[in-house]
Every structure is written in C-alpha cells, then in structure tokens.
Tab-separated table of C-alpha atoms in Angstrom:
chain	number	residue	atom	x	y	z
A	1	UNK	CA	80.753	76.778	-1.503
A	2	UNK	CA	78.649	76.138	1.744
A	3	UNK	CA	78.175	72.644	0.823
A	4	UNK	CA	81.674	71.762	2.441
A	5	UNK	CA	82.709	74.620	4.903
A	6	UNK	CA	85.509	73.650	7.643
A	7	UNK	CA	88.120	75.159	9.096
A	8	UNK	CA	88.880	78.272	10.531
A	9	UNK	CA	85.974	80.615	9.744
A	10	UNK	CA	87.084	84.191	11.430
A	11	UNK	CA	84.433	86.626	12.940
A	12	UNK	CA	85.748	89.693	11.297
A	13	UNK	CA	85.812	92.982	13.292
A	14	UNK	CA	84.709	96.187	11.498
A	15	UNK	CA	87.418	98.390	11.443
A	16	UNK	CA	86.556	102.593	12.169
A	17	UNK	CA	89.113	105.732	12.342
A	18	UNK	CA	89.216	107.565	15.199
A	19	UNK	CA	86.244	109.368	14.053
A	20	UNK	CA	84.056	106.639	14.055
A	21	UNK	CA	83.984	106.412	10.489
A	22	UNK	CA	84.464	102.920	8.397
A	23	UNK	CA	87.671	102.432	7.784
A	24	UNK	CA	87.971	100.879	4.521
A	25	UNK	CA	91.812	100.470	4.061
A	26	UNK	CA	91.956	99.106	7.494
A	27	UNK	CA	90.097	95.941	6.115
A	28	UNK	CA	92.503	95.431	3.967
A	29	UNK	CA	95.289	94.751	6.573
A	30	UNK	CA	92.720	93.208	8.709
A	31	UNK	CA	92.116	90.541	5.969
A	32	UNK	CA	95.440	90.098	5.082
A	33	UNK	CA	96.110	89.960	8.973
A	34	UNK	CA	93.624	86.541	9.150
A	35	UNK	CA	94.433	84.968	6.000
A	36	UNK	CA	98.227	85.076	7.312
A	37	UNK	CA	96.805	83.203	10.250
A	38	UNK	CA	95.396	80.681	8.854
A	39	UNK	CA	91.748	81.686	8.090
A	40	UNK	CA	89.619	79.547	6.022
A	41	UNK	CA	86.937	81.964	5.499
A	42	UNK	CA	84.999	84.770	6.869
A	43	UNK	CA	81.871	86.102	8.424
A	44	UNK	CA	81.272	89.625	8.270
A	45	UNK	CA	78.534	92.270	9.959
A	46	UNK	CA	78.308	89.709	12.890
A	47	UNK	CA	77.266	90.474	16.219
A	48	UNK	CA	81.085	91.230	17.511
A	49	UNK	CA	81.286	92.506	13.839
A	50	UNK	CA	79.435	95.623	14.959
A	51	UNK	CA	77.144	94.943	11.497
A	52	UNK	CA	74.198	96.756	13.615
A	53	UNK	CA	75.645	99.644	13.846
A	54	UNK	CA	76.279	99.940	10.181
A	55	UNK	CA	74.079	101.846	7.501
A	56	UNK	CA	73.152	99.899	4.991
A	57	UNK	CA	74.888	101.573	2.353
A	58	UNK	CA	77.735	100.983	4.960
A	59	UNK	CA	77.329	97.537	4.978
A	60	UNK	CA	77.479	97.019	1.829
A	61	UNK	CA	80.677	98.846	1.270
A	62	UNK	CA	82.110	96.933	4.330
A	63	UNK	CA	80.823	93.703	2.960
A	64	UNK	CA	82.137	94.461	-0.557
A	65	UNK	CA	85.622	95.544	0.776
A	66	UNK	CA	86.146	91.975	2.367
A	67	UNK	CA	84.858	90.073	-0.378
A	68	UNK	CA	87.579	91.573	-2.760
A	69	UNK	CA	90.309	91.013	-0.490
A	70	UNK	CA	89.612	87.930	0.776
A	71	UNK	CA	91.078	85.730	-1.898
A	72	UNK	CA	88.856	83.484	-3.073
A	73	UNK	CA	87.895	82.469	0.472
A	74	UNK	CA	84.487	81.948	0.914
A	75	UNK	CA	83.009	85.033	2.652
A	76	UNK	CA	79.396	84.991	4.399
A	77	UNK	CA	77.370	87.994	5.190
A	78	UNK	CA	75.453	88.812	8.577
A	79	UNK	CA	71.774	90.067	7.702
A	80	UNK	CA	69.921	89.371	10.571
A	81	UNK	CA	67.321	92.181	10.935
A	82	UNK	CA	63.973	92.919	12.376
A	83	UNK	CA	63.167	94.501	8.965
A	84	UNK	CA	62.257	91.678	6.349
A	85	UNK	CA	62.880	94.232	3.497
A	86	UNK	CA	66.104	95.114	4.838
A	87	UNK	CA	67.108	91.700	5.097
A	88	UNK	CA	65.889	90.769	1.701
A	89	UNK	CA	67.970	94.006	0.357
A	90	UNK	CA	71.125	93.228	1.539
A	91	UNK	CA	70.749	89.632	1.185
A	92	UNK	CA	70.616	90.460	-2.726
A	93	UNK	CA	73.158	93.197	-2.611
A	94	UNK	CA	75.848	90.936	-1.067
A	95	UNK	CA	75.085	87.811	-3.070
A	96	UNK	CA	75.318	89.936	-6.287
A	97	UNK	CA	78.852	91.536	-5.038
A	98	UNK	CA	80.217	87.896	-4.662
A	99	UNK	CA	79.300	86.681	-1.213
A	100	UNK	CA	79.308	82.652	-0.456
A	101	UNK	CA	75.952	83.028	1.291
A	102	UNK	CA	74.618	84.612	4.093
A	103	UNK	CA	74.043	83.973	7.906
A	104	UNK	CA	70.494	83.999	9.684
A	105	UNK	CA	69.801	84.394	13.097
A	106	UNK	CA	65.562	84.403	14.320
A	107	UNK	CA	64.603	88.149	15.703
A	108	UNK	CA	63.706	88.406	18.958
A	109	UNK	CA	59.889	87.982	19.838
A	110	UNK	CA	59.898	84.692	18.880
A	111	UNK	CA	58.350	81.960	21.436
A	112	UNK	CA	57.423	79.185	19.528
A	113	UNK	CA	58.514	76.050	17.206
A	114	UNK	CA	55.640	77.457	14.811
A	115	UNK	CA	56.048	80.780	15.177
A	116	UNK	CA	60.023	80.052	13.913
A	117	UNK	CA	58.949	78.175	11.103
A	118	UNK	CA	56.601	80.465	9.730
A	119	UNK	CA	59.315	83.121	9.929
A	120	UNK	CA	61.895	81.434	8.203
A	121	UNK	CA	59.800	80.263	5.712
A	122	UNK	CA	58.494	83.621	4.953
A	123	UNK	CA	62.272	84.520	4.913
A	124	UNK	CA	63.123	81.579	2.301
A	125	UNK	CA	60.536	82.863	0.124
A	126	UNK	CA	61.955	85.991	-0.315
A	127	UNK	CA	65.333	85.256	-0.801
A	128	UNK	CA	65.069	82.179	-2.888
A	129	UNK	CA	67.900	79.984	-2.936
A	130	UNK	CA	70.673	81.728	-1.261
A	131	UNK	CA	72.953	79.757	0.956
A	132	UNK	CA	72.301	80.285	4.743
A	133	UNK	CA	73.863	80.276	7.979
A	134	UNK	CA	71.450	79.506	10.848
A	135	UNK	CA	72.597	81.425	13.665
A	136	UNK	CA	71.614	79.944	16.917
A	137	UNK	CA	72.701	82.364	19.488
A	138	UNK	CA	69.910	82.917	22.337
A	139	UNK	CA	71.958	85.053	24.344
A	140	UNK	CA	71.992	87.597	21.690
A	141	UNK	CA	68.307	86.884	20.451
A	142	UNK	CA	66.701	85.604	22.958
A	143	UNK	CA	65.200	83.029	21.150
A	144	UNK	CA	66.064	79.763	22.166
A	145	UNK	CA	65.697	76.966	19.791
A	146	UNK	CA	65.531	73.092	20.520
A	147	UNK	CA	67.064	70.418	18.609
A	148	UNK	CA	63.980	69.156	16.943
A	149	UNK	CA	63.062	72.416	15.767
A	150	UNK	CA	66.988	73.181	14.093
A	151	UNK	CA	66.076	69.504	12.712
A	152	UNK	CA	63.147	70.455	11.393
A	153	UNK	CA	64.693	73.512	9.655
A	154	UNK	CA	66.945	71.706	8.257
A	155	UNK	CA	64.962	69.488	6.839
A	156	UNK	CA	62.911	71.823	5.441
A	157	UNK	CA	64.768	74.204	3.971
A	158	UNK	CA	67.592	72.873	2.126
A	159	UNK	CA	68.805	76.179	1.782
A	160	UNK	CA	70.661	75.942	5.146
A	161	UNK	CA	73.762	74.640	4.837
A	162	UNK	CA	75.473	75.288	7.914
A	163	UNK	CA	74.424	75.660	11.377
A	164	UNK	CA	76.257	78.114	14.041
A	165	UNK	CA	75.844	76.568	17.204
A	166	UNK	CA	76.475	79.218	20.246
A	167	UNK	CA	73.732	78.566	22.744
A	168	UNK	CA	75.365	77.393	26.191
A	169	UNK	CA	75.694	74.365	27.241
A	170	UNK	CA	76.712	73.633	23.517
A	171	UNK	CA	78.251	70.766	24.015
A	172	UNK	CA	75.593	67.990	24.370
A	173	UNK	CA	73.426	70.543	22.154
A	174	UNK	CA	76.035	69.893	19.276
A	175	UNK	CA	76.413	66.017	19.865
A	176	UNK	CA	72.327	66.055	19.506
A	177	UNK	CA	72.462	67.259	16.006
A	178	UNK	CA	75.019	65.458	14.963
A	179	UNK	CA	72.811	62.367	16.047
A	180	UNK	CA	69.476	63.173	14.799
A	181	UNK	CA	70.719	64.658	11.590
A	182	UNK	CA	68.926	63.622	8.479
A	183	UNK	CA	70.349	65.960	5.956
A	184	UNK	CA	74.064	66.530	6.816
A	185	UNK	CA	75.237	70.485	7.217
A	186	UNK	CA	77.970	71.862	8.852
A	187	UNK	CA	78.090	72.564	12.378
A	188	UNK	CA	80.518	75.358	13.664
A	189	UNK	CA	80.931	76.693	16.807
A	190	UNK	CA	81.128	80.485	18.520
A	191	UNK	CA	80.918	81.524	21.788
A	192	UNK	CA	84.784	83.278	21.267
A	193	UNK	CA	85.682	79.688	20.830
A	194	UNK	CA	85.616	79.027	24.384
A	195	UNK	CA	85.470	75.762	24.236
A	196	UNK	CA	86.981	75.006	21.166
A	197	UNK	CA	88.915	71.523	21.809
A	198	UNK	CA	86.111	70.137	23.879
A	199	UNK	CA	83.590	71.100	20.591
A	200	UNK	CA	85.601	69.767	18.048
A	201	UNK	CA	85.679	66.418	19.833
A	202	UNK	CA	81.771	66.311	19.799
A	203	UNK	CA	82.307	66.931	15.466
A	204	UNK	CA	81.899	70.147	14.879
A	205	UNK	CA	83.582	71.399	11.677
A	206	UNK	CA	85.624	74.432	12.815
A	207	UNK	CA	85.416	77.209	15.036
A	208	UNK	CA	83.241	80.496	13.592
A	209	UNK	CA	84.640	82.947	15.949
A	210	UNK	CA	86.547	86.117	16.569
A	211	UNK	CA	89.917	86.153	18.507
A	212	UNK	CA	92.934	88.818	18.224
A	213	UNK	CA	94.689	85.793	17.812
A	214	UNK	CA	93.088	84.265	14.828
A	215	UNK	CA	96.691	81.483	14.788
A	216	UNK	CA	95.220	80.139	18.112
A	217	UNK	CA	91.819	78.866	16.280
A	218	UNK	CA	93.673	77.545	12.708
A	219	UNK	CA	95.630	76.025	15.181
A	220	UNK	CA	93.659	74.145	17.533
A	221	UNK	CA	91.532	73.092	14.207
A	222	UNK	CA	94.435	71.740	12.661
A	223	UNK	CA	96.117	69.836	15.254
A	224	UNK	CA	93.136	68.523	15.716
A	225	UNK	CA	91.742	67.025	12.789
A	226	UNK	CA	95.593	65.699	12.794
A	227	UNK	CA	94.976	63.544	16.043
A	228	UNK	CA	96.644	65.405	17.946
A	229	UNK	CA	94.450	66.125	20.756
A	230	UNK	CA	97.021	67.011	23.372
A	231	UNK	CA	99.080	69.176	21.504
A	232	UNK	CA	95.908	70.619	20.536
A	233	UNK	CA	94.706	71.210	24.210
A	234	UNK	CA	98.097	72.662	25.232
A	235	UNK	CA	97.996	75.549	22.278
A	236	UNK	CA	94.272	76.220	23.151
A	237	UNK	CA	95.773	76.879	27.195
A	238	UNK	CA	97.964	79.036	26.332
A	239	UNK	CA	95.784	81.292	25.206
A	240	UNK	CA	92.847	81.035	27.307
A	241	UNK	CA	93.372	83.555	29.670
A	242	UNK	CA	93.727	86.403	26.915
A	243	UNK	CA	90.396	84.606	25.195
A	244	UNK	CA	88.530	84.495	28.062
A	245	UNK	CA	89.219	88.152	29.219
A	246	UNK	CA	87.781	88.908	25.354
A	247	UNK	CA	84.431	86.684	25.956
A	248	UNK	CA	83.098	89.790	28.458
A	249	UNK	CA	80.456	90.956	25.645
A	250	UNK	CA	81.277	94.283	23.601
A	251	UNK	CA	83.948	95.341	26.410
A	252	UNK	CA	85.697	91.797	25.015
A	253	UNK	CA	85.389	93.350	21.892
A	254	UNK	CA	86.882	96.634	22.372
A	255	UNK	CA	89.955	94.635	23.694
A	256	UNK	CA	90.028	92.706	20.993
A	257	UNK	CA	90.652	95.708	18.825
A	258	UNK	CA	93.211	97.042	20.715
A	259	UNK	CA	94.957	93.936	20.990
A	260	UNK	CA	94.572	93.679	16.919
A	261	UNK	CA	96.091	97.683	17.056
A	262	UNK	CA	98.863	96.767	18.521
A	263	UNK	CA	99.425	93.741	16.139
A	264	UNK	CA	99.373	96.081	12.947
A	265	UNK	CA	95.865	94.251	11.696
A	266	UNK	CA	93.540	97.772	12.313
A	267	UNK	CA	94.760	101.635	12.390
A	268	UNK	CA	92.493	102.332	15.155
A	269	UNK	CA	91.022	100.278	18.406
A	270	UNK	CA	87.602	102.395	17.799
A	271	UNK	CA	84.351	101.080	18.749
A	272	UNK	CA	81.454	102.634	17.373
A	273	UNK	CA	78.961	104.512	19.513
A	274	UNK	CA	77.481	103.375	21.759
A	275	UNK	CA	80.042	101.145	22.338
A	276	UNK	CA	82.482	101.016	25.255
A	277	UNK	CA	85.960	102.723	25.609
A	278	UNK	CA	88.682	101.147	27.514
A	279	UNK	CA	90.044	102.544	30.958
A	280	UNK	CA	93.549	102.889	32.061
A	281	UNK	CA	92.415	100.008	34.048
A	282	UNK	CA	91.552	97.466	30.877
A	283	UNK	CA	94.820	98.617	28.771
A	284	UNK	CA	97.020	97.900	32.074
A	285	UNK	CA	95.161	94.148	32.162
A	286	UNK	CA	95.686	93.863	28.760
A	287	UNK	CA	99.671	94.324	29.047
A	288	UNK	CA	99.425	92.119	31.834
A	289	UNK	CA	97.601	89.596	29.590
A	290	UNK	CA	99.507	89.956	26.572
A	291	UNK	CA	103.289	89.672	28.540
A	292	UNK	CA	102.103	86.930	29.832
A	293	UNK	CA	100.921	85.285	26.631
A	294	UNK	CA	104.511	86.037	25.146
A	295	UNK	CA	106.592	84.350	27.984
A	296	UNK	CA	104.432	81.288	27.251
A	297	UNK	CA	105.165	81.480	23.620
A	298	UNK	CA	108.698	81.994	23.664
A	299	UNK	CA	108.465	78.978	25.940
A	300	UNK	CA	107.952	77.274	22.907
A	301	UNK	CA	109.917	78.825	20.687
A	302	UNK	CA	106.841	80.644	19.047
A	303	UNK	CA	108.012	84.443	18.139
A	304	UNK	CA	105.601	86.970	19.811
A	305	UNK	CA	103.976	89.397	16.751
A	306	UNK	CA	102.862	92.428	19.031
A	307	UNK	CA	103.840	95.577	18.729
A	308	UNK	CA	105.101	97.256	21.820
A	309	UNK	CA	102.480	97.871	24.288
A	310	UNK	CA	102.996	101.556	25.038
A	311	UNK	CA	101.686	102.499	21.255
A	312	UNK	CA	98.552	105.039	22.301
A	313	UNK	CA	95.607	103.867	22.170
A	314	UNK	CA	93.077	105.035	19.760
C-alpha cells in the first residue's frame, strides 16, 4: 500500500486524559476529526506523536486503536528505537494488527555513510520485508544523512518505499533525490509543513505532517496537484501564522492540542510528562491566533469550526 502513497498523510497526536493516561476513545474522534479533513493516511507514535513516551504495551494499544478506525486508510507505525529488539517487537506487533508499514528513523550516534548502512541492514534483517518509512530528520536525531547515502539506501533495500524528508534546507535536498533517483519512492515532506507549497513544487508527494488544521494540508495538496498554484499559496497564508506559532518544538505541540480541544477532535489538551504546560500567556496568543485565523476565513466565506475559546483548558 506503500508502493503509491500521496496525499495528505497526518502526524497523529496521542491523545491522554487529564491524568496522563492514553486516552483511547479520544482517538476515535481524533481520527474521525482527520479523515473529515481530508486525510489520506496516517502516521502514528511519531516524534510530535509523543510515541516515546509510550510503553510498549501502550503503543501497541494506541497503534491498534488507529488502525481500526482509520478506514481502510493506510496507517504507518513510528518504531524508531535505540533498542533493536524493541524495534523488531513492535515492528511485528503492528504489522500483524494491520499496519501499512512502518517508519524508520537512524538512532543517534551515528557519524558515518558505513556506519548507517550497517545499521539498517542489520535492521532489514530482522524485520524482513516490512514496508518502511525512512525518516530523515537530523534535528531530532542528529544524524545527518547526504543524498548519496538516502540513494544508496534506497537502492539497497527495496524495502523502503517512501522517504520523509525533514532536514532543513529541504528544498534543494528534495529536488536532489528526485534527480538522482534510480528506484522511484515517495518523497513526503514534514517540518509542520512549513513549507508546504514551495515543496510540492520541487515533487514531493504530499505533506507527512501534523497541524490542528489538518483541511489546510488536504488543501494545499489538492489545489495543487490541480494547477492551481496561487490559490494554493493563498490557503497555505492564511494559515501560516497559526502553523508557524505550532513549529516551536513540543511547546508547538502542546498548542496544537489545545487548539484540537477546542475543535472537539481530543477530550483533553494533555501532554505527557515531561512535556510542557501552557501559560496564561500561550492560551491568550492562541485566541489571538485563532480570531485572527477566523476573520480571514469568513473572508472567504469558509465557516470557522472552533469551539469558543473560553472552554478551560485541560
């Protein structure tokens, strides 16, 4: 199902009750809240996902909970881990529950082309022939890896079928694969899908990101691939000031959440510990951001779907 993957492929948060706890029936509305919005597919346990802070029992239940309720949409599971057992456990576990594949990032340590290779192929032998993700994302990692050597990967390992490009400057990063690819895969894009308009016109294949307002990405993708690259430009504006405000790391995240609260997605804006609680200070921005966002809507004609913004915060 990897073979072909486009479109809208949503970040997914991990919803928690006010306890910290997994909220389970929270993931329901939270699915149902992106497929609404045009999602194409998922990723779950990512980085913004919160997947590191999950047991692995946890994960498993989390993973399990999305796969059932996301409609036949293809849904791929984060395993990155510094454990090789771990991530050969849950690799298994969430291929057997029904996941499309799984995504891959390198641990951190690593400093050279070789050193990569020899990990992923130690990787690929374990897990036999699962689809893959190949995360690169260096400012999460710290491992920074060159065009040749993603080449190479790919090359080697047909097992990867679709590459998530987030390393910064991505831009001439992503119009270098797409030139020196041998083996086509997929090439989608993260960063909070910063720079979503600009990407897609260097041939990416869709943005793989998290946003509160999952309508903005389907959105931008679609008008888009449609040619129309203004109209495409001008959605992607009106939103940038709430998306860039959720690009500040895990405090972007928490904001997120509470954004998603107030939308009816989630029960409960939690962040698990440690994790970052908002201020007085963030939820005031965040009205600030979000009335904002709505006048430019109703501009035109697009009905706001917030709930009001004095709901408490969780």
């Amino acid at each position: 199902m990897l073979n072909d993957l486009s479109g809208s492929i949503i970040i997914a948060q991990t919803p928690f009750d006010d306890q910290g706890a997994v909220d389970l029936a929270s993931i329901d509305t939270l699915t149902d809240f992106y497929l609404r919005h045009g999602a194409n597919g998922f990723v779950v346990l990512g980085v913004s996902g919160e997947g590191g802070k999950l047991t692995p029992q946890e994960a498993l239940d989390v993973s399990s909970r999305f796969i059932a309720r996301a409609g036949g949409k293809p849904v791929i599971v984060g395993v990155s881990n510094p454990s090789s057992a771990q991530l050969k456990m849950l690799t298994g576990e969430a291929m057997h529950r029904g996941a499309s594949g799984v995504m891959i990032a390198p641990p951190s340590g690593i400093r050279t082309e070789e050193e990569l290779f020899s990990y992923f192929s130690t990787v690929f032998e374990m897990i036999g022939d699962v689809p893959v993700v190949l995360q690169d994302f260096p400012g999460s990692t710290g491992v920074w890896m060159s065009v040749p050597s993603i080449l190479r990967l790919i090359e080697n390992f047909p097992q990867i079928k679709v590459v998530k490009e987030e390393d910064i400057p991505s831009l001439e990063k992503i119009s270098q694969l797409r030139a020196g690819q041998g083996r086509r895969v997929a090439i989608l894009t993260g960063n909070n899908g910063l720079y979503l308009p600009h990407e897609m016109a260097r041939g990416i294949d869709g943005p793989m990101a998290g946003f509160s307002h999952p309508e903005m990405l389907s959105g931008v993708y679609r008008l888009y691939t449609e040619g129309q690259i203004e109209a495409a430009h001008d959605l992607f504006d009106r939103y940038l000031p709430l998306l860039n405000y959720e690009a500040q790391g895990f405090w972007g995240v928490a904001a997120r959440k509470e954004v998603m609260r107030r939308r009816g997605a989630i029960r409960h804006a939690t962040m698990r510990r440690p994790g970052p609680a908002l201020t007085a200070h963030h939820l005031a921005e965040i009205d600030l951001l979000l009335r904002r966002l709505n006048r430019s809507l109703e501009e035109i004609g697009s009905a706001p779907a917030l709930r009001k913004s004095t709901m408490p915060a969780s």
